[in-house]
């Protein structure tokens, strides 16, 4: 009989979290470690990765640190070659240049694409090759509500997140026969370093809060549950999906509440 108590148990699994030095990546690393996974904390900021890895070990988990820039194709390939026993990949890095499309320069466009889309492509395909050989694995990439809905100044960022979602769906179809699952998570507005420019503007911050059904921003740890779920056997028949963790933003976007 299936043991339902082990649905979310990640004991004995090795997970690589890229972008683990802060925000959603750090929360993902902490969440999977708390459920028994061995977590490799990768980040461009080696000190930040080391800080998170050390804290995992100090709280009874198993964490290690790795400096990694996913814009460096050779570094990504070398990292994956050394992780032939990888069970879970979580990809979180992204940047945003908030400008109307008519004001966006080609250099800015290329910078956002290079990290958000091409970097994620490198990670997912390199991990996918390794996992396909083993016949199992879970790849989780951070998309966004911006994969579905957009606002002025978010065009290039939104395009990358829509691209990440479609790559996840395609890779899910291509790797399903090899037992590898690929899914995307779509956070709403989350209080992270990426959104710090908005947090600094109270009017903008409050306007975003009011857009969700819950009337507030998310904290990074509120995304970790979706990561643990998709990494675990609780999601063993889940692939090619977008799991929205947006406080109801996309359900009520553009709503008007009449004076009833």
Short mmCIF file of N, CA and C in Angstrom, two decimals, residues 17-31 90-93 141-143 157 161 185-195 218-224 227 245:
data_model
loop_
_atom_site.label_atom_id
_atom_site.label_comp_id
_atom_site.label_asym_id
_atom_site.label_seq_id
_atom_site.Cartn_x
_atom_site.Cartn_y
_atom_site.Cartn_z
N UNK A 17 19.54 24.42 -6.47
CA UNK A 17 18.74 25.64 -6.53
C UNK A 17 19.63 26.76 -7.04
N UNK A 18 19.30 27.30 -8.20
CA UNK A 18 20.09 28.37 -8.79
C UNK A 18 19.39 29.70 -8.49
N UNK A 19 20.17 30.61 -7.88
CA UNK A 19 19.58 31.84 -7.37
C UNK A 19 19.25 31.71 -5.90
N UNK A 20 19.94 30.79 -5.21
CA UNK A 20 19.62 30.47 -3.82
C UNK A 20 20.12 31.50 -2.82
N UNK A 21 20.82 32.51 -3.29
CA UNK A 21 21.41 33.48 -2.37
C UNK A 21 20.44 34.47 -1.77
N UNK A 22 19.21 34.54 -2.30
CA UNK A 22 18.24 35.49 -1.78
C UNK A 22 16.86 35.16 -2.32
N UNK A 23 15.85 35.84 -1.78
CA UNK A 23 14.51 35.80 -2.31
C UNK A 23 13.89 34.42 -2.45
N UNK A 24 13.23 34.19 -3.57
CA UNK A 24 12.52 32.93 -3.81
C UNK A 24 13.48 31.76 -3.84
N UNK A 25 14.67 31.96 -4.41
CA UNK A 25 15.65 30.87 -4.46
C UNK A 25 16.07 30.42 -3.07
N UNK A 26 16.33 31.37 -2.20
CA UNK A 26 16.69 31.03 -0.81
C UNK A 26 15.55 30.29 -0.13
N UNK A 27 14.33 30.76 -0.31
CA UNK A 27 13.17 30.10 0.29
C UNK A 27 13.01 28.68 -0.24
N UNK A 28 13.24 28.49 -1.55
CA UNK A 28 13.14 27.16 -2.15
C UNK A 28 14.17 26.22 -1.54
N UNK A 29 15.39 26.72 -1.36
CA UNK A 29 16.44 25.90 -0.76
C UNK A 29 16.07 25.52 0.67
N UNK A 30 15.57 26.46 1.42
CA UNK A 30 15.20 26.19 2.81
C UNK A 30 14.02 25.21 2.88
N UNK A 31 13.06 25.38 2.00
CA UNK A 31 11.90 24.50 2.00
C UNK A 31 12.26 23.06 1.68
N UNK A 90 15.95 23.65 -9.54
CA UNK A 90 15.07 24.81 -9.38
C UNK A 90 15.81 26.02 -9.94
N UNK A 91 15.25 26.64 -10.96
CA UNK A 91 15.87 27.79 -11.61
C UNK A 91 15.07 29.04 -11.29
N UNK A 92 15.72 30.03 -10.63
CA UNK A 92 15.00 31.25 -10.24
C UNK A 92 15.57 32.56 -10.78
N UNK A 93 16.80 32.65 -11.31
CA UNK A 93 17.37 33.96 -11.64
C UNK A 93 16.58 34.72 -12.70
N UNK A 141 11.04 25.69 -12.98
CA UNK A 141 11.52 27.01 -13.38
C UNK A 141 10.53 28.07 -12.93
N UNK A 142 11.07 29.22 -12.54
CA UNK A 142 10.21 30.32 -12.15
C UNK A 142 9.77 31.10 -13.38
N UNK A 143 8.47 31.03 -13.65
CA UNK A 143 7.87 31.91 -14.65
C UNK A 143 7.35 33.12 -13.87
N UNK A 157 10.42 41.63 -20.06
CA UNK A 157 10.37 40.68 -18.93
C UNK A 157 9.24 39.68 -19.14
N UNK A 161 9.26 35.49 -19.55
CA UNK A 161 8.54 34.58 -18.66
C UNK A 161 7.55 33.72 -19.43
N UNK A 185 6.47 27.65 -12.11
CA UNK A 185 5.72 28.31 -11.04
C UNK A 185 5.53 29.76 -11.44
N UNK A 186 4.33 30.28 -11.21
CA UNK A 186 4.03 31.66 -11.56
C UNK A 186 3.73 32.48 -10.32
N UNK A 187 4.76 33.04 -9.68
CA UNK A 187 4.50 33.90 -8.53
C UNK A 187 3.81 35.20 -8.96
N UNK A 188 3.10 35.79 -8.00
CA UNK A 188 2.60 37.14 -8.19
C UNK A 188 3.65 38.11 -7.70
N UNK A 189 3.25 39.17 -7.03
CA UNK A 189 4.22 40.12 -6.51
C UNK A 189 4.78 39.58 -5.19
N UNK A 190 6.09 39.44 -5.15
CA UNK A 190 6.77 38.86 -3.99
C UNK A 190 7.81 39.86 -3.50
N UNK A 191 7.92 39.99 -2.21
CA UNK A 191 8.87 40.94 -1.61
C UNK A 191 10.27 40.36 -1.67
N UNK A 192 11.01 40.70 -2.73
CA UNK A 192 12.36 40.18 -2.96
C UNK A 192 13.25 41.33 -3.43
N UNK A 193 14.56 41.09 -3.55
CA UNK A 193 15.44 42.13 -4.09
C UNK A 193 15.04 42.60 -5.49
N UNK A 194 14.45 41.72 -6.30
CA UNK A 194 14.04 42.10 -7.65
C UNK A 194 12.95 43.17 -7.63
N UNK A 195 12.09 43.11 -6.62
CA UNK A 195 10.98 44.06 -6.55
C UNK A 195 11.25 45.23 -5.60
N UNK A 218 3.23 38.76 -1.46
CA UNK A 218 3.70 37.49 -0.91
C UNK A 218 5.08 37.66 -0.31
N UNK A 219 5.39 36.80 0.65
CA UNK A 219 6.73 36.67 1.17
C UNK A 219 7.39 35.46 0.49
N UNK A 220 8.72 35.45 0.33
CA UNK A 220 9.37 34.35 -0.39
C UNK A 220 9.00 32.95 0.10
N UNK A 221 8.83 32.80 1.42
CA UNK A 221 8.54 31.45 1.93
C UNK A 221 7.20 30.92 1.43
N UNK A 222 6.33 31.83 0.97
CA UNK A 222 5.02 31.38 0.49
C UNK A 222 5.10 30.75 -0.90
N UNK A 223 6.23 30.87 -1.54
CA UNK A 223 6.45 30.20 -2.83
C UNK A 223 7.08 28.83 -2.62
N UNK A 224 7.72 28.63 -1.46
CA UNK A 224 8.47 27.39 -1.21
C UNK A 224 7.58 26.15 -1.23
N UNK A 227 7.31 24.72 -4.61
CA UNK A 227 8.56 24.08 -5.02
C UNK A 227 8.65 22.68 -4.41
N UNK A 245 1.04 31.03 -7.93
CA UNK A 245 1.06 31.36 -6.50
C UNK A 245 0.99 32.88 -6.43
#
